[in-house]
């Protein structure tokens, strides 16, 4: 099946620093999604990307859909304590009977020291 | 408010018992999904349903069963055949479109002893 490699697995940063994380796939995707999960809660959708090369921002978050369609990047600028959580990437290939299945990365655990 | 509700938040069961987790959505979404999350792992798909009265197995369906009798509801039963049922279970829904944006409920943490 499709594999998503998300890195880094964890990050420890100081408040105010910028953060970068990425996902790479063994297969091409047509959609990339980025989610954030707080402890004990469900993931919340942050950014959705639908086109190779697309760059989309949501406040201090910026995500890009890689040109090869096999990768995506998420950047967080000027981190604050409430950015703490697990960030997941997810990709989808629109084809056949599994048209709506997402493949998830294993997540990046972000810790922000005030 | 529109959203996805899962109940209960915490569930405890003895080994050998079946247990049903509830998932309801009022977003008018056609598709619904069940995922399992274990510590340090990504989300793994158990079952999904794109339309009422139809559902498909995901990547780890063994030991689980679902039904989809109403558009709003997609309950998951964890049977005694599931070898490692203790986990965090997440329900999600989406519209039927090329965009694939899934929205998640708050989750149910199941502990089986």
PDB file of C-alpha atoms in Angstrom:
ATOM      1  CA  UNK A   1       0.000   0.000   0.000  1.00  0.00           C
ATOM      2  CA  UNK A   2       0.881   3.646  -0.064  1.00  0.00           C
ATOM      3  CA  UNK A   3       3.448   4.830   2.454  1.00  0.00           C
ATOM      4  CA  UNK A   4       3.814   8.292   3.895  1.00  0.00           C
ATOM      5  CA  UNK A   5       7.029   9.277   5.638  1.00  0.00           C
ATOM      6  CA  UNK A   6       6.604  12.272   7.918  1.00  0.00           C
ATOM      7  CA  UNK A   7       9.563  14.029   9.481  1.00  0.00           C
ATOM      8  CA  UNK A   8      10.743  14.941  11.944  1.00  0.00           C
ATOM      9  CA  UNK A   9       9.035  12.619  14.427  1.00  0.00           C
ATOM     10  CA  UNK A  10       9.327  15.263  17.134  1.00  0.00           C
ATOM     11  CA  UNK A  11      10.574  18.807  17.608  1.00  0.00           C
ATOM     12  CA  UNK A  12      11.451  20.842  20.681  1.00  0.00           C
ATOM     13  CA  UNK A  13      11.631  24.563  19.996  1.00  0.00           C
ATOM     14  CA  UNK A  14      11.609  27.887  21.785  1.00  0.00           C
ATOM     15  CA  UNK A  15       8.633  30.197  21.558  1.00  0.00           C
ATOM     16  CA  UNK A  16       9.059  32.557  18.621  1.00  0.00           C
ATOM     17  CA  UNK A  17      11.030  30.142  16.459  1.00  0.00           C
ATOM     18  CA  UNK A  18       9.880  28.977  13.044  1.00  0.00           C
ATOM     19  CA  UNK A  19       9.060  25.315  12.407  1.00  0.00           C
ATOM     20  CA  UNK A  20       9.237  23.171   9.292  1.00  0.00           C
ATOM     21  CA  UNK A  21       7.999  19.648   8.760  1.00  0.00           C
ATOM     22  CA  UNK A  22       7.401  17.536   5.682  1.00  0.00           C
ATOM     23  CA  UNK A  23       5.843  14.421   4.257  1.00  0.00           C
ATOM     24  CA  UNK A  24       7.056  12.304   1.389  1.00  0.00           C
ATOM     25  CA  UNK A  25       5.159   9.577  -0.389  1.00  0.00           C
ATOM     26  CA  UNK A  26       6.072   6.555  -2.455  1.00  0.00           C
ATOM     27  CA  UNK A  27       3.105   7.381  -4.692  1.00  0.00           C
ATOM     28  CA  UNK A  28       1.600  10.432  -6.316  1.00  0.00           C
ATOM     29  CA  UNK A  29      -1.242  12.168  -4.513  1.00  0.00           C
ATOM     30  CA  UNK A  30      -3.865  14.566  -5.862  1.00  0.00           C
ATOM     31  CA  UNK A  31      -4.738  16.069  -2.481  1.00  0.00           C
ATOM     32  CA  UNK A  32      -2.620  16.867   0.561  1.00  0.00           C
ATOM     33  CA  UNK A  33      -4.139  17.748   3.913  1.00  0.00           C
ATOM     34  CA  UNK A  34      -2.524  18.923   7.147  1.00  0.00           C
ATOM     35  CA  UNK A  35      -4.160  18.312  10.522  1.00  0.00           C
ATOM     36  CA  UNK A  36      -3.330  19.225  14.124  1.00  0.00           C
ATOM     37  CA  UNK A  37      -4.301  17.022  17.047  1.00  0.00           C
ATOM     38  CA  UNK A  38      -4.356  18.124  20.679  1.00  0.00           C
ATOM     39  CA  UNK A  39      -3.944  15.414  23.337  1.00  0.00           C
ATOM     40  CA  UNK A  40      -7.075  13.308  23.718  1.00  0.00           C
ATOM     41  CA  UNK A  41      -8.925  15.139  20.936  1.00  0.00           C
ATOM     42  CA  UNK A  42      -9.716  14.532  17.285  1.00  0.00           C
ATOM     43  CA  UNK A  43      -7.533  16.024  14.531  1.00  0.00           C
ATOM     44  CA  UNK A  44      -8.514  19.447  13.231  1.00  0.00           C
ATOM     45  CA  UNK A  45      -8.010  20.328   9.574  1.00  0.00           C
ATOM     46  CA  UNK A  46      -5.491  23.152   9.137  1.00  0.00           C
ATOM     47  CA  UNK A  47      -4.793  23.409   5.417  1.00  0.00           C
ATOM     48  CA  UNK A  48      -5.924  21.592   2.265  1.00  0.00           C
ATOM     49  CA  UNK A  49      -3.906  21.529  -0.983  1.00  0.00           C
ATOM     50  CA  UNK A  50      -5.279  20.387  -4.341  1.00  0.00           C
ATOM     51  CA  UNK A  51      -2.763  21.320  -7.009  1.00  0.00           C
ATOM     52  CA  UNK A  52       0.937  20.616  -7.548  1.00  0.00           C
ATOM     53  CA  UNK A  53       2.988  23.677  -6.621  1.00  0.00           C
ATOM     54  CA  UNK A  54       0.142  25.225  -4.627  1.00  0.00           C
ATOM     55  CA  UNK A  55       1.168  27.343  -1.638  1.00  0.00           C
ATOM     56  CA  UNK A  56      -1.562  28.098   0.915  1.00  0.00           C
ATOM     57  CA  UNK A  57      -1.495  30.012   4.178  1.00  0.00           C
ATOM     58  CA  UNK A  58      -3.705  29.939   7.244  1.00  0.00           C
ATOM     59  CA  UNK A  59      -2.511  32.611   9.662  1.00  0.00           C
ATOM     60  CA  UNK A  60       1.025  31.719  10.745  1.00  0.00           C
ATOM     61  CA  UNK A  61       0.822  28.366   8.930  1.00  0.00           C
ATOM     62  CA  UNK A  62       1.921  27.870   5.338  1.00  0.00           C
ATOM     63  CA  UNK A  63       1.788  24.607   3.433  1.00  0.00           C
ATOM     64  CA  UNK A  64       2.967  23.629  -0.024  1.00  0.00           C
ATOM     65  CA  UNK A  65       2.003  20.849  -2.423  1.00  0.00           C
ATOM     66  CA  UNK A  66       5.273  19.584  -3.927  1.00  0.00           C
ATOM     67  CA  UNK A  67       5.832  19.828  -7.670  1.00  0.00           C
ATOM     68  CA  UNK A  68       6.457  16.078  -7.937  1.00  0.00           C
ATOM     69  CA  UNK A  69       3.090  15.461  -6.183  1.00  0.00           C
ATOM     70  CA  UNK A  70       4.938  13.086  -3.860  1.00  0.00           C
ATOM     71  CA  UNK A  71       5.620  15.529  -1.047  1.00  0.00           C
ATOM     72  CA  UNK A  72       4.223  18.360   1.019  1.00  0.00           C
ATOM     73  CA  UNK A  73       5.614  20.820   3.539  1.00  0.00           C
ATOM     74  CA  UNK A  74       4.174  22.681   6.511  1.00  0.00           C
ATOM     75  CA  UNK A  75       5.786  25.743   8.052  1.00  0.00           C
ATOM     76  CA  UNK A  76       4.759  27.499  11.245  1.00  0.00           C
ATOM     77  CA  UNK A  77       6.167  30.960  11.811  1.00  0.00           C
ATOM     78  CA  UNK A  78       6.766  32.633  15.172  1.00  0.00           C
ATOM     79  CA  UNK A  79       5.603  29.661  17.227  1.00  0.00           C
ATOM     80  CA  UNK A  80       3.544  30.166  20.379  1.00  0.00           C
ATOM     81  CA  UNK A  81       2.784  27.752  23.255  1.00  0.00           C
ATOM     82  CA  UNK A  82      -0.640  26.817  21.872  1.00  0.00           C
ATOM     83  CA  UNK A  83       1.042  25.394  18.751  1.00  0.00           C
ATOM     84  CA  UNK A  84       1.922  22.357  20.877  1.00  0.00           C
ATOM     85  CA  UNK A  85       0.397  19.162  19.525  1.00  0.00           C
ATOM     86  CA  UNK A  86       0.773  16.483  16.903  1.00  0.00           C
ATOM     87  CA  UNK A  87       0.724  17.526  13.259  1.00  0.00           C
ATOM     88  CA  UNK A  88      -0.372  14.966  10.680  1.00  0.00           C
ATOM     89  CA  UNK A  89      -0.124  15.032   6.945  1.00  0.00           C
ATOM     90  CA  UNK A  90      -2.580  13.048   4.837  1.00  0.00           C
ATOM     91  CA  UNK A  91      -2.672  12.357   1.133  1.00  0.00           C
ATOM     92  CA  UNK A  92      -5.317  11.130  -1.234  1.00  0.00           C
ATOM     93  CA  UNK A  93      -5.208   9.689  -4.717  1.00  0.00           C
ATOM     94  CA  UNK A  94      -8.504  10.047  -6.530  1.00  0.00           C
ATOM     95  CA  UNK A  95      -8.941   6.771  -8.302  1.00  0.00           C
ATOM     96  CA  UNK A  96     -11.207   3.779  -8.443  1.00  0.00           C
ATOM     97  CA  UNK A  97     -13.197   2.403  -5.550  1.00  0.00           C
ATOM     98  CA  UNK A  98     -10.964   3.928  -2.870  1.00  0.00           C
ATOM     99  CA  UNK A  99     -11.654   7.389  -4.125  1.00  0.00           C
ATOM    100  CA  UNK A 100     -12.097   8.853  -0.678  1.00  0.00           C
ATOM    101  CA  UNK A 101      -9.471   7.076   1.365  1.00  0.00           C
ATOM    102  CA  UNK A 102      -6.744   9.112   2.994  1.00  0.00           C
ATOM    103  CA  UNK A 103      -3.263   7.847   3.845  1.00  0.00           C
ATOM    104  CA  UNK A 104      -1.855   9.423   7.019  1.00  0.00           C
ATOM    105  CA  UNK A 105       1.694  10.087   8.142  1.00  0.00           C
ATOM    106  CA  UNK A 106       2.672   9.069  11.679  1.00  0.00           C
ATOM    107  CA  UNK A 107       2.753  12.640  12.886  1.00  0.00           C
ATOM    108  CA  UNK A 108       5.213  15.237  14.152  1.00  0.00           C
ATOM    109  CA  UNK A 109       5.036  15.971  17.873  1.00  0.00           C
ATOM    110  CA  UNK A 110       5.734  19.659  18.458  1.00  0.00           C
ATOM    111  CA  UNK A 111       6.747  20.997  21.857  1.00  0.00           C
ATOM    112  CA  UNK A 112       7.147  24.744  22.353  1.00  0.00           C
ATOM    113  CA  UNK A 113       9.084  26.026  25.342  1.00  0.00           C
ATOM    114  CA  UNK A 114       7.783  29.397  26.545  1.00  0.00           C
TER     115      UNK A 114
ATOM    116  CA  UNK B   1     -23.861  23.899  15.538  1.00  0.00           C
ATOM    117  CA  UNK B   2     -22.831  21.418  12.867  1.00  0.00           C
ATOM    118  CA  UNK B   3     -20.360  18.747  13.780  1.00  0.00           C
ATOM    119  CA  UNK B   4     -19.508  15.172  14.610  1.00  0.00           C
ATOM    120  CA  UNK B   5     -20.237  13.694  18.007  1.00  0.00           C
ATOM    121  CA  UNK B   6     -18.788  10.535  19.461  1.00  0.00           C
ATOM    122  CA  UNK B   7     -19.927   8.989  22.672  1.00  0.00           C
ATOM    123  CA  UNK B   8     -18.868   8.141  25.212  1.00  0.00           C
ATOM    124  CA  UNK B   9     -15.486   9.866  25.559  1.00  0.00           C
ATOM    125  CA  UNK B  10     -14.118   7.017  27.697  1.00  0.00           C
ATOM    126  CA  UNK B  11     -15.259   3.412  27.622  1.00  0.00           C
ATOM    127  CA  UNK B  12     -14.144   0.471  29.736  1.00  0.00           C
ATOM    128  CA  UNK B  13     -14.945  -3.162  28.995  1.00  0.00           C
ATOM    129  CA  UNK B  14     -13.935  -6.589  30.081  1.00  0.00           C
ATOM    130  CA  UNK B  15     -12.169  -8.861  27.624  1.00  0.00           C
ATOM    131  CA  UNK B  16     -14.582 -11.031  25.676  1.00  0.00           C
ATOM    132  CA  UNK B  17     -17.372  -8.451  25.533  1.00  0.00           C
ATOM    133  CA  UNK B  18     -18.537  -6.728  22.380  1.00  0.00           C
ATOM    134  CA  UNK B  19     -18.814  -2.960  22.590  1.00  0.00           C
ATOM    135  CA  UNK B  20     -20.421  -0.410  20.259  1.00  0.00           C
ATOM    136  CA  UNK B  21     -19.036   3.082  19.738  1.00  0.00           C
ATOM    137  CA  UNK B  22     -21.393   5.791  18.588  1.00  0.00           C
ATOM    138  CA  UNK B  23     -20.752   8.346  15.821  1.00  0.00           C
ATOM    139  CA  UNK B  24     -23.311  10.930  14.701  1.00  0.00           C
ATOM    140  CA  UNK B  25     -22.918  13.834  12.286  1.00  0.00           C
ATOM    141  CA  UNK B  26     -25.230  16.685  11.325  1.00  0.00           C
ATOM    142  CA  UNK B  27     -23.063  18.037   8.519  1.00  0.00           C
ATOM    143  CA  UNK B  28     -25.144  16.296   5.836  1.00  0.00           C
ATOM    144  CA  UNK B  29     -22.017  14.433   4.722  1.00  0.00           C
ATOM    145  CA  UNK B  30     -22.462  11.311   2.631  1.00  0.00           C
ATOM    146  CA  UNK B  31     -19.228   9.570   3.592  1.00  0.00           C
ATOM    147  CA  UNK B  32     -18.214   8.431   7.074  1.00  0.00           C
ATOM    148  CA  UNK B  33     -15.076   6.707   8.372  1.00  0.00           C
ATOM    149  CA  UNK B  34     -13.707   4.941  11.410  1.00  0.00           C
ATOM    150  CA  UNK B  35     -10.031   5.124  12.348  1.00  0.00           C
ATOM    151  CA  UNK B  36      -7.968   3.586  15.082  1.00  0.00           C
ATOM    152  CA  UNK B  37      -5.050   5.455  16.668  1.00  0.00           C
ATOM    153  CA  UNK B  38      -2.370   3.853  18.822  1.00  0.00           C
ATOM    154  CA  UNK B  39       0.345   5.800  20.682  1.00  0.00           C
ATOM    155  CA  UNK B  40       2.980   7.167  18.321  1.00  0.00           C
ATOM    156  CA  UNK B  41       1.098   5.907  15.290  1.00  0.00           C
ATOM    157  CA  UNK B  42      -0.777   7.525  12.500  1.00  0.00           C
ATOM    158  CA  UNK B  43      -4.440   6.887  11.865  1.00  0.00           C
ATOM    159  CA  UNK B  44      -5.384   3.509  10.468  1.00  0.00           C
ATOM    160  CA  UNK B  45      -8.649   3.062   8.588  1.00  0.00           C
ATOM    161  CA  UNK B  46     -11.030   0.416   9.943  1.00  0.00           C
ATOM    162  CA  UNK B  47     -14.180   0.852   7.810  1.00  0.00           C
ATOM    163  CA  UNK B  48     -15.708   3.518   5.618  1.00  0.00           C
ATOM    164  CA  UNK B  49     -19.092   4.164   4.094  1.00  0.00           C
ATOM    165  CA  UNK B  50     -19.808   6.331   1.078  1.00  0.00           C
ATOM    166  CA  UNK B  51     -23.579   5.925   1.145  1.00  0.00           C
ATOM    167  CA  UNK B  52     -26.342   4.615   3.366  1.00  0.00           C
ATOM    168  CA  UNK B  53     -26.590   0.808   3.543  1.00  0.00           C
ATOM    169  CA  UNK B  54     -23.137   0.362   2.030  1.00  0.00           C
ATOM    170  CA  UNK B  55     -19.683   0.170   3.600  1.00  0.00           C
ATOM    171  CA  UNK B  56     -16.221  -1.143   2.790  1.00  0.00           C
ATOM    172  CA  UNK B  57     -13.399  -2.617   4.809  1.00  0.00           C
ATOM    173  CA  UNK B  58     -10.380  -0.455   5.442  1.00  0.00           C
ATOM    174  CA  UNK B  59      -6.876  -1.595   6.228  1.00  0.00           C
ATOM    175  CA  UNK B  60      -7.570  -3.189   9.640  1.00  0.00           C
ATOM    176  CA  UNK B  61     -11.215  -4.377   9.587  1.00  0.00           C
ATOM    177  CA  UNK B  62     -10.682  -7.738  11.312  1.00  0.00           C
ATOM    178  CA  UNK B  63     -12.535  -7.924  14.624  1.00  0.00           C
ATOM    179  CA  UNK B  64     -14.736  -4.917  13.855  1.00  0.00           C
ATOM    180  CA  UNK B  65     -18.195  -4.466  12.345  1.00  0.00           C
ATOM    181  CA  UNK B  66     -20.235  -1.447  11.267  1.00  0.00           C
ATOM    182  CA  UNK B  67     -23.677  -0.510  10.014  1.00  0.00           C
ATOM    183  CA  UNK B  68     -24.975   2.494   8.104  1.00  0.00           C
ATOM    184  CA  UNK B  69     -28.741   2.549   8.353  1.00  0.00           C
ATOM    185  CA  UNK B  70     -29.000   6.339   8.467  1.00  0.00           C
ATOM    186  CA  UNK B  71     -26.958   9.036   6.784  1.00  0.00           C
ATOM    187  CA  UNK B  72     -26.212  10.670  10.127  1.00  0.00           C
ATOM    188  CA  UNK B  73     -25.034   7.602  12.005  1.00  0.00           C
ATOM    189  CA  UNK B  74     -22.160   5.124  11.606  1.00  0.00           C
ATOM    190  CA  UNK B  75     -21.740   2.980  14.741  1.00  0.00           C
ATOM    191  CA  UNK B  76     -18.680   0.768  15.175  1.00  0.00           C
ATOM    192  CA  UNK B  77     -18.791  -2.528  17.083  1.00  0.00           C
ATOM    193  CA  UNK B  78     -15.538  -3.831  18.516  1.00  0.00           C
ATOM    194  CA  UNK B  79     -16.035  -7.565  18.820  1.00  0.00           C
ATOM    195  CA  UNK B  80     -14.341 -10.058  21.095  1.00  0.00           C
ATOM    196  CA  UNK B  81     -12.425 -11.265  18.024  1.00  0.00           C
ATOM    197  CA  UNK B  82     -10.351  -8.073  17.987  1.00  0.00           C
ATOM    198  CA  UNK B  83      -7.022  -9.096  19.538  1.00  0.00           C
ATOM    199  CA  UNK B  84      -5.871  -5.676  20.791  1.00  0.00           C
ATOM    200  CA  UNK B  85      -8.994  -3.509  21.163  1.00  0.00           C
ATOM    201  CA  UNK B  86      -7.562  -0.921  23.578  1.00  0.00           C
ATOM    202  CA  UNK B  87      -7.039   2.210  21.495  1.00  0.00           C
ATOM    203  CA  UNK B  88      -8.308   5.688  20.641  1.00  0.00           C
ATOM    204  CA  UNK B  89     -11.103   5.490  18.052  1.00  0.00           C
ATOM    205  CA  UNK B  90     -11.861   8.384  15.737  1.00  0.00           C
ATOM    206  CA  UNK B  91     -14.876   8.891  13.491  1.00  0.00           C
ATOM    207  CA  UNK B  92     -14.754  11.234  10.501  1.00  0.00           C
ATOM    208  CA  UNK B  93     -17.020  12.378   7.706  1.00  0.00           C
ATOM    209  CA  UNK B  94     -16.694  14.100   4.348  1.00  0.00           C
ATOM    210  CA  UNK B  95     -18.747  15.216   1.395  1.00  0.00           C
ATOM    211  CA  UNK B  96     -18.567  13.123  -1.747  1.00  0.00           C
ATOM    212  CA  UNK B  97     -16.188  15.209  -3.788  1.00  0.00           C
ATOM    213  CA  UNK B  98     -12.734  15.204  -5.292  1.00  0.00           C
ATOM    214  CA  UNK B  99     -11.468  17.361  -2.453  1.00  0.00           C
ATOM    215  CA  UNK B 100     -11.253  14.693   0.247  1.00  0.00           C
ATOM    216  CA  UNK B 101     -11.465  16.895   3.301  1.00  0.00           C
ATOM    217  CA  UNK B 102     -12.376  14.717   6.246  1.00  0.00           C
ATOM    218  CA  UNK B 103     -13.600  16.223   9.495  1.00  0.00           C
ATOM    219  CA  UNK B 104     -13.114  14.372  12.748  1.00  0.00           C
ATOM    220  CA  UNK B 105     -15.086  13.833  15.909  1.00  0.00           C
ATOM    221  CA  UNK B 106     -13.536  14.162  19.391  1.00  0.00           C
ATOM    222  CA  UNK B 107     -12.761  10.439  19.689  1.00  0.00           C
ATOM    223  CA  UNK B 108     -13.542   7.622  22.103  1.00  0.00           C
ATOM    224  CA  UNK B 109     -10.835   6.035  24.219  1.00  0.00           C
ATOM    225  CA  UNK B 110     -11.621   2.345  24.700  1.00  0.00           C
ATOM    226  CA  UNK B 111      -9.862   0.350  27.391  1.00  0.00           C
ATOM    227  CA  UNK B 112     -10.354  -3.399  27.536  1.00  0.00           C
ATOM    228  CA  UNK B 113      -8.997  -5.321  30.516  1.00  0.00           C
TER     229      UNK B 113
END
